[in-house]
């Protein structure tokens, strides 16, 4: 199994600013993903964080708005840039390996933009 | 990605078996049926998965129809802590990205 820690757990930010969310896994994993969960909604995949290369973004998400880093096999960051109230959501990190049967999730970062 | 259909909500009495259905008629031959749940204010949690045989673990049982077009998650003795949104997701192994549908909001009634 893998334990995923996200920081911060919650934040309130001013519009126009940026927030970087950190995701730390307690073991080496092959894949890391970032999801967004808007209020009352299901999870939507933002991107796959690739180690040593640019992230792979899903339709509707762009690198300028959600830059992602993954410098090694246990750590990734997601930045929410130039925030607006519409970015108020829970952002979740997920990870897995070819050896695991399931995906593991962090507890999420609850972001409120005012 | 295979599309899933789940009832939006269900109630179950505490101590009774909760049976959550899922239709996944477009599932591909190499996709497993995964079930996750999300308790309020937490990240999703893996429950169980299966390919074509019925499966059971310490949390639940999974019944998959022979044609693999639908499945049922069974929580044998539901407790209040089982109140959550349950997601049925056709997927490969845990290293693959997941496509979440709308899920079923299960409420356990005391």
PDB file of C-alpha atoms in Angstrom:
ATOM      1  CA  UNK A   1       0.000   0.000   0.000  1.00  0.00           C
ATOM      2  CA  UNK A   2       0.959   3.649  -0.244  1.00  0.00           C
ATOM      3  CA  UNK A   3       0.221   6.576   2.034  1.00  0.00           C
ATOM      4  CA  UNK A   4      -0.228   9.940   0.336  1.00  0.00           C
ATOM      5  CA  UNK A   5       0.170  13.239   2.144  1.00  0.00           C
ATOM      6  CA  UNK A   6      -1.080  16.474   0.668  1.00  0.00           C
ATOM      7  CA  UNK A   7      -0.229  19.980   1.783  1.00  0.00           C
ATOM      8  CA  UNK A   8      -1.962  22.236   2.485  1.00  0.00           C
ATOM      9  CA  UNK A   9      -5.158  20.485   3.548  1.00  0.00           C
ATOM     10  CA  UNK A  10      -7.120  23.664   2.937  1.00  0.00           C
ATOM     11  CA  UNK A  11      -6.524  27.284   2.001  1.00  0.00           C
ATOM     12  CA  UNK A  12      -8.396  30.479   1.296  1.00  0.00           C
ATOM     13  CA  UNK A  13      -6.777  32.543  -1.444  1.00  0.00           C
ATOM     14  CA  UNK A  14      -7.313  35.885  -3.108  1.00  0.00           C
ATOM     15  CA  UNK A  15      -8.310  35.923  -6.760  1.00  0.00           C
ATOM     16  CA  UNK A  16      -5.430  36.505  -9.116  1.00  0.00           C
ATOM     17  CA  UNK A  17      -2.907  34.701  -6.908  1.00  0.00           C
ATOM     18  CA  UNK A  18      -1.450  31.205  -7.279  1.00  0.00           C
ATOM     19  CA  UNK A  19      -1.321  28.234  -4.930  1.00  0.00           C
ATOM     20  CA  UNK A  20       1.031  25.266  -5.080  1.00  0.00           C
ATOM     21  CA  UNK A  21      -0.204  21.975  -3.661  1.00  0.00           C
ATOM     22  CA  UNK A  22       2.289  19.328  -2.655  1.00  0.00           C
ATOM     23  CA  UNK A  23       1.786  15.559  -2.837  1.00  0.00           C
ATOM     24  CA  UNK A  24       4.208  13.216  -1.084  1.00  0.00           C
ATOM     25  CA  UNK A  25       3.998   9.422  -1.342  1.00  0.00           C
ATOM     26  CA  UNK A  26       5.697   7.215   1.231  1.00  0.00           C
ATOM     27  CA  UNK A  27       6.971   4.789  -1.419  1.00  0.00           C
ATOM     28  CA  UNK A  28       8.089   4.911  -5.021  1.00  0.00           C
ATOM     29  CA  UNK A  29       5.193   4.848  -7.439  1.00  0.00           C
ATOM     30  CA  UNK A  30       4.979   4.608 -11.186  1.00  0.00           C
ATOM     31  CA  UNK A  31       2.040   6.873 -11.806  1.00  0.00           C
ATOM     32  CA  UNK A  32       0.779  10.039 -10.127  1.00  0.00           C
ATOM     33  CA  UNK A  33      -2.403  11.846 -11.036  1.00  0.00           C
ATOM     34  CA  UNK A  34      -4.154  15.069 -10.093  1.00  0.00           C
ATOM     35  CA  UNK A  35      -7.944  15.309  -9.866  1.00  0.00           C
ATOM     36  CA  UNK A  36     -10.359  18.150  -9.216  1.00  0.00           C
ATOM     37  CA  UNK A  37     -13.647  17.778  -7.398  1.00  0.00           C
ATOM     38  CA  UNK A  38     -15.926  20.787  -7.711  1.00  0.00           C
ATOM     39  CA  UNK A  39     -18.558  21.330  -5.020  1.00  0.00           C
ATOM     40  CA  UNK A  40     -21.148  18.560  -5.069  1.00  0.00           C
ATOM     41  CA  UNK A  41     -19.564  16.934  -8.101  1.00  0.00           C
ATOM     42  CA  UNK A  42     -17.572  13.822  -8.919  1.00  0.00           C
ATOM     43  CA  UNK A  43     -13.828  13.718  -9.513  1.00  0.00           C
ATOM     44  CA  UNK A  44     -12.391  14.928 -12.820  1.00  0.00           C
ATOM     45  CA  UNK A  45      -8.877  14.065 -13.920  1.00  0.00           C
ATOM     46  CA  UNK A  46      -6.699  17.124 -14.521  1.00  0.00           C
ATOM     47  CA  UNK A  47      -3.464  15.478 -15.622  1.00  0.00           C
ATOM     48  CA  UNK A  48      -0.990  12.662 -15.281  1.00  0.00           C
ATOM     49  CA  UNK A  49       2.235  13.767 -13.609  1.00  0.00           C
ATOM     50  CA  UNK A  50       5.134  12.201 -15.497  1.00  0.00           C
ATOM     51  CA  UNK A  51       8.472  11.808 -13.781  1.00  0.00           C
ATOM     52  CA  UNK A  52      11.157  13.699 -15.620  1.00  0.00           C
ATOM     53  CA  UNK A  53       8.930  15.023 -18.384  1.00  0.00           C
ATOM     54  CA  UNK A  54       5.970  17.304 -18.968  1.00  0.00           C
ATOM     55  CA  UNK A  55       2.610  16.310 -17.525  1.00  0.00           C
ATOM     56  CA  UNK A  56      -0.118  14.916 -19.765  1.00  0.00           C
ATOM     57  CA  UNK A  57      -3.236  17.069 -19.524  1.00  0.00           C
ATOM     58  CA  UNK A  58      -6.846  16.036 -20.061  1.00  0.00           C
ATOM     59  CA  UNK A  59      -9.171  17.929 -22.337  1.00  0.00           C
ATOM     60  CA  UNK A  60     -10.140  21.252 -20.813  1.00  0.00           C
ATOM     61  CA  UNK A  61      -7.017  21.626 -18.665  1.00  0.00           C
ATOM     62  CA  UNK A  62      -3.874  23.481 -19.762  1.00  0.00           C
ATOM     63  CA  UNK A  63      -0.347  23.762 -18.470  1.00  0.00           C
ATOM     64  CA  UNK A  64      -0.454  27.543 -18.084  1.00  0.00           C
ATOM     65  CA  UNK A  65      -3.340  27.268 -15.632  1.00  0.00           C
ATOM     66  CA  UNK A  66      -2.281  24.058 -13.842  1.00  0.00           C
ATOM     67  CA  UNK A  67       1.491  23.631 -14.065  1.00  0.00           C
ATOM     68  CA  UNK A  68       2.622  20.314 -12.613  1.00  0.00           C
ATOM     69  CA  UNK A  69       6.025  19.115 -11.530  1.00  0.00           C
ATOM     70  CA  UNK A  70       7.240  15.640 -10.670  1.00  0.00           C
ATOM     71  CA  UNK A  71      10.944  15.730  -9.869  1.00  0.00           C
ATOM     72  CA  UNK A  72      11.135  12.145  -8.558  1.00  0.00           C
ATOM     73  CA  UNK A  73       9.121   8.961  -7.991  1.00  0.00           C
ATOM     74  CA  UNK A  74       7.570  10.045  -4.692  1.00  0.00           C
ATOM     75  CA  UNK A  75       6.720  13.738  -5.056  1.00  0.00           C
ATOM     76  CA  UNK A  76       4.610  15.997  -7.235  1.00  0.00           C
ATOM     77  CA  UNK A  77       3.194  19.506  -7.116  1.00  0.00           C
ATOM     78  CA  UNK A  78       0.160  21.089  -8.736  1.00  0.00           C
ATOM     79  CA  UNK A  79      -0.063  24.855  -9.043  1.00  0.00           C
ATOM     80  CA  UNK A  80      -3.393  26.584  -9.554  1.00  0.00           C
ATOM     81  CA  UNK A  81      -2.465  29.835 -11.298  1.00  0.00           C
ATOM     82  CA  UNK A  82      -4.207  33.185 -11.534  1.00  0.00           C
ATOM     83  CA  UNK A  83      -7.064  31.884  -9.442  1.00  0.00           C
ATOM     84  CA  UNK A  84     -10.694  32.885  -9.771  1.00  0.00           C
ATOM     85  CA  UNK A  85     -13.691  31.854  -7.622  1.00  0.00           C
ATOM     86  CA  UNK A  86     -14.457  29.156 -10.214  1.00  0.00           C
ATOM     87  CA  UNK A  87     -11.272  27.372  -9.111  1.00  0.00           C
ATOM     88  CA  UNK A  88     -12.761  26.755  -5.675  1.00  0.00           C
ATOM     89  CA  UNK A  89     -12.651  22.963  -5.450  1.00  0.00           C
ATOM     90  CA  UNK A  90     -11.014  20.035  -3.753  1.00  0.00           C
ATOM     91  CA  UNK A  91      -7.809  18.984  -5.465  1.00  0.00           C
ATOM     92  CA  UNK A  92      -6.724  15.372  -4.974  1.00  0.00           C
ATOM     93  CA  UNK A  93      -3.505  13.564  -5.668  1.00  0.00           C
ATOM     94  CA  UNK A  94      -3.526   9.879  -6.572  1.00  0.00           C
ATOM     95  CA  UNK A  95      -0.772   7.336  -7.109  1.00  0.00           C
ATOM     96  CA  UNK A  96      -0.263   3.737  -8.116  1.00  0.00           C
ATOM     97  CA  UNK A  97       2.259   1.283  -9.460  1.00  0.00           C
ATOM     98  CA  UNK A  98       2.213  -1.635 -11.838  1.00  0.00           C
ATOM     99  CA  UNK A  99       2.480  -3.853  -8.788  1.00  0.00           C
ATOM    100  CA  UNK A 100      -0.513  -2.460  -6.921  1.00  0.00           C
ATOM    101  CA  UNK A 101      -4.054  -3.526  -7.547  1.00  0.00           C
ATOM    102  CA  UNK A 102      -5.605  -0.208  -6.654  1.00  0.00           C
ATOM    103  CA  UNK A 103      -5.044   3.512  -6.780  1.00  0.00           C
ATOM    104  CA  UNK A 104      -4.313   5.430  -3.582  1.00  0.00           C
ATOM    105  CA  UNK A 105      -5.592   8.907  -2.876  1.00  0.00           C
ATOM    106  CA  UNK A 106      -4.564  11.758  -0.662  1.00  0.00           C
ATOM    107  CA  UNK A 107      -7.083  13.450   1.594  1.00  0.00           C
ATOM    108  CA  UNK A 108      -7.350  16.374  -0.758  1.00  0.00           C
ATOM    109  CA  UNK A 109      -6.727  20.114  -0.610  1.00  0.00           C
ATOM    110  CA  UNK A 110      -9.847  22.214  -0.153  1.00  0.00           C
ATOM    111  CA  UNK A 111      -9.309  25.502  -1.974  1.00  0.00           C
ATOM    112  CA  UNK A 112     -11.565  28.516  -1.617  1.00  0.00           C
ATOM    113  CA  UNK A 113     -10.907  31.540  -3.826  1.00  0.00           C
ATOM    114  CA  UNK A 114     -12.381  34.850  -2.689  1.00  0.00           C
TER     115      UNK A 114
ATOM    116  CA  UNK B   1     -13.535   4.759 -21.585  1.00  0.00           C
ATOM    117  CA  UNK B   2     -16.423   2.520 -20.585  1.00  0.00           C
ATOM    118  CA  UNK B   3     -19.503   4.419 -19.458  1.00  0.00           C
ATOM    119  CA  UNK B   4     -21.220   3.414 -16.213  1.00  0.00           C
ATOM    120  CA  UNK B   5     -24.746   3.890 -14.899  1.00  0.00           C
ATOM    121  CA  UNK B   6     -25.482   3.863 -11.181  1.00  0.00           C
ATOM    122  CA  UNK B   7     -28.568   4.928  -9.207  1.00  0.00           C
ATOM    123  CA  UNK B   8     -27.930   8.399  -7.796  1.00  0.00           C
ATOM    124  CA  UNK B   9     -28.913   7.472  -4.256  1.00  0.00           C
ATOM    125  CA  UNK B  10     -29.920   4.570  -2.045  1.00  0.00           C
ATOM    126  CA  UNK B  11     -30.865   4.051   1.589  1.00  0.00           C
ATOM    127  CA  UNK B  12     -30.157   0.959   3.649  1.00  0.00           C
ATOM    128  CA  UNK B  13     -30.995   0.076   7.230  1.00  0.00           C
ATOM    129  CA  UNK B  14     -28.088  -0.413   9.584  1.00  0.00           C
ATOM    130  CA  UNK B  15     -27.184  -4.099   9.920  1.00  0.00           C
ATOM    131  CA  UNK B  16     -28.800  -5.056   6.644  1.00  0.00           C
ATOM    132  CA  UNK B  17     -27.021  -5.914   3.402  1.00  0.00           C
ATOM    133  CA  UNK B  18     -26.533  -3.012   1.006  1.00  0.00           C
ATOM    134  CA  UNK B  19     -26.661  -3.991  -2.665  1.00  0.00           C
ATOM    135  CA  UNK B  20     -25.337  -1.367  -5.072  1.00  0.00           C
ATOM    136  CA  UNK B  21     -25.868  -2.026  -8.799  1.00  0.00           C
ATOM    137  CA  UNK B  22     -23.805  -0.757 -11.697  1.00  0.00           C
ATOM    138  CA  UNK B  23     -24.275  -1.074 -15.444  1.00  0.00           C
ATOM    139  CA  UNK B  24     -21.105  -1.037 -17.549  1.00  0.00           C
ATOM    140  CA  UNK B  25     -22.283  -2.456 -20.856  1.00  0.00           C
ATOM    141  CA  UNK B  26     -19.373  -0.989 -22.861  1.00  0.00           C
ATOM    142  CA  UNK B  27     -16.627  -2.465 -20.687  1.00  0.00           C
ATOM    143  CA  UNK B  28     -13.752  -3.856 -22.722  1.00  0.00           C
ATOM    144  CA  UNK B  29     -12.480  -7.399 -22.375  1.00  0.00           C
ATOM    145  CA  UNK B  30      -9.312  -6.458 -20.504  1.00  0.00           C
ATOM    146  CA  UNK B  31     -10.893  -4.019 -18.063  1.00  0.00           C
ATOM    147  CA  UNK B  32     -11.558  -4.908 -14.470  1.00  0.00           C
ATOM    148  CA  UNK B  33     -14.567  -3.618 -12.554  1.00  0.00           C
ATOM    149  CA  UNK B  34     -13.301  -1.521  -9.668  1.00  0.00           C
ATOM    150  CA  UNK B  35     -15.333  -0.121  -6.793  1.00  0.00           C
ATOM    151  CA  UNK B  36     -14.207   2.860  -4.750  1.00  0.00           C
ATOM    152  CA  UNK B  37     -16.030   4.875  -2.150  1.00  0.00           C
ATOM    153  CA  UNK B  38     -15.644   8.406  -0.909  1.00  0.00           C
ATOM    154  CA  UNK B  39     -16.640   9.194   2.624  1.00  0.00           C
ATOM    155  CA  UNK B  40     -17.425  12.851   3.219  1.00  0.00           C
ATOM    156  CA  UNK B  41     -14.324  15.089   3.234  1.00  0.00           C
ATOM    157  CA  UNK B  42     -11.961  12.214   2.448  1.00  0.00           C
ATOM    158  CA  UNK B  43     -10.191  10.954  -0.640  1.00  0.00           C
ATOM    159  CA  UNK B  44     -11.618   7.931  -2.469  1.00  0.00           C
ATOM    160  CA  UNK B  45     -10.898   4.537  -0.947  1.00  0.00           C
ATOM    161  CA  UNK B  46     -10.495   1.269  -2.816  1.00  0.00           C
ATOM    162  CA  UNK B  47     -13.048  -1.412  -1.952  1.00  0.00           C
ATOM    163  CA  UNK B  48     -12.754  -4.347  -4.335  1.00  0.00           C
ATOM    164  CA  UNK B  49     -12.257  -5.273  -7.975  1.00  0.00           C
ATOM    165  CA  UNK B  50     -12.927  -8.202 -10.281  1.00  0.00           C
ATOM    166  CA  UNK B  51     -12.616  -9.344 -13.877  1.00  0.00           C
ATOM    167  CA  UNK B  52     -15.302 -11.969 -14.412  1.00  0.00           C
ATOM    168  CA  UNK B  53     -15.458 -14.074 -11.279  1.00  0.00           C
ATOM    169  CA  UNK B  54     -17.251 -13.081  -8.122  1.00  0.00           C
ATOM    170  CA  UNK B  55     -14.911 -11.699  -5.494  1.00  0.00           C
ATOM    171  CA  UNK B  56     -15.043 -11.249  -1.729  1.00  0.00           C
ATOM    172  CA  UNK B  57     -12.762  -9.471   0.705  1.00  0.00           C
ATOM    173  CA  UNK B  58     -13.030  -8.179   4.242  1.00  0.00           C
ATOM    174  CA  UNK B  59     -15.010  -5.149   3.135  1.00  0.00           C
ATOM    175  CA  UNK B  60     -17.442  -6.396   0.498  1.00  0.00           C
ATOM    176  CA  UNK B  61     -18.476  -8.887  -2.149  1.00  0.00           C
ATOM    177  CA  UNK B  62     -18.612  -8.219  -5.870  1.00  0.00           C
ATOM    178  CA  UNK B  63     -20.979 -10.060  -8.165  1.00  0.00           C
ATOM    179  CA  UNK B  64     -20.296  -9.688 -11.911  1.00  0.00           C
ATOM    180  CA  UNK B  65     -22.787 -10.965 -14.461  1.00  0.00           C
ATOM    181  CA  UNK B  66     -21.608 -13.583 -16.926  1.00  0.00           C
ATOM    182  CA  UNK B  67     -21.738 -11.108 -19.839  1.00  0.00           C
ATOM    183  CA  UNK B  68     -19.811  -8.576 -17.696  1.00  0.00           C
ATOM    184  CA  UNK B  69     -22.252  -5.834 -18.548  1.00  0.00           C
ATOM    185  CA  UNK B  70     -23.254  -5.226 -14.952  1.00  0.00           C
ATOM    186  CA  UNK B  71     -22.135  -5.839 -11.415  1.00  0.00           C
ATOM    187  CA  UNK B  72     -23.385  -5.519  -7.845  1.00  0.00           C
ATOM    188  CA  UNK B  73     -21.388  -4.477  -4.819  1.00  0.00           C
ATOM    189  CA  UNK B  74     -22.632  -6.037  -1.603  1.00  0.00           C
ATOM    190  CA  UNK B  75     -21.857  -4.671   1.842  1.00  0.00           C
ATOM    191  CA  UNK B  76     -23.072  -7.613   3.963  1.00  0.00           C
ATOM    192  CA  UNK B  77     -23.789  -5.841   7.260  1.00  0.00           C
ATOM    193  CA  UNK B  78     -23.942  -2.118   6.648  1.00  0.00           C
ATOM    194  CA  UNK B  79     -22.897   0.249   9.431  1.00  0.00           C
ATOM    195  CA  UNK B  80     -23.258   4.007   9.753  1.00  0.00           C
ATOM    196  CA  UNK B  81     -19.616   4.342   8.704  1.00  0.00           C
ATOM    197  CA  UNK B  82     -20.531   2.915   5.302  1.00  0.00           C
ATOM    198  CA  UNK B  83     -22.421   6.109   4.441  1.00  0.00           C
ATOM    199  CA  UNK B  84     -20.525   7.388   1.392  1.00  0.00           C
ATOM    200  CA  UNK B  85     -20.610   7.871  -2.363  1.00  0.00           C
ATOM    201  CA  UNK B  86     -19.793   4.613  -4.144  1.00  0.00           C
ATOM    202  CA  UNK B  87     -18.185   4.617  -7.580  1.00  0.00           C
ATOM    203  CA  UNK B  88     -18.093   1.741 -10.052  1.00  0.00           C
ATOM    204  CA  UNK B  89     -15.160   2.206 -12.467  1.00  0.00           C
ATOM    205  CA  UNK B  90     -14.018  -0.065 -15.296  1.00  0.00           C
ATOM    206  CA  UNK B  91     -10.236   0.178 -15.318  1.00  0.00           C
ATOM    207  CA  UNK B  92      -6.956  -1.550 -15.635  1.00  0.00           C
ATOM    208  CA  UNK B  93      -4.717  -1.880 -12.619  1.00  0.00           C
ATOM    209  CA  UNK B  94      -3.998   0.784 -10.042  1.00  0.00           C
ATOM    210  CA  UNK B  95      -1.416   2.474 -12.179  1.00  0.00           C
ATOM    211  CA  UNK B  96      -4.020   3.675 -14.633  1.00  0.00           C
ATOM    212  CA  UNK B  97      -6.037   6.874 -14.566  1.00  0.00           C
ATOM    213  CA  UNK B  98      -9.609   6.555 -13.376  1.00  0.00           C
ATOM    214  CA  UNK B  99     -12.763   7.996 -14.934  1.00  0.00           C
ATOM    215  CA  UNK B 100     -15.252   8.708 -12.182  1.00  0.00           C
ATOM    216  CA  UNK B 101     -18.965   8.732 -12.957  1.00  0.00           C
ATOM    217  CA  UNK B 102     -21.580  10.279 -10.709  1.00  0.00           C
ATOM    218  CA  UNK B 103     -21.683   7.322  -8.307  1.00  0.00           C
ATOM    219  CA  UNK B 104     -24.348   6.245  -5.817  1.00  0.00           C
ATOM    220  CA  UNK B 105     -24.823   8.142  -2.574  1.00  0.00           C
ATOM    221  CA  UNK B 106     -25.508   5.417  -0.010  1.00  0.00           C
ATOM    222  CA  UNK B 107     -27.064   6.480   3.280  1.00  0.00           C
ATOM    223  CA  UNK B 108     -27.198   4.000   6.134  1.00  0.00           C
ATOM    224  CA  UNK B 109     -30.233   4.601   8.312  1.00  0.00           C
ATOM    225  CA  UNK B 110     -29.965   3.862  12.059  1.00  0.00           C
TER     226      UNK B 110
END
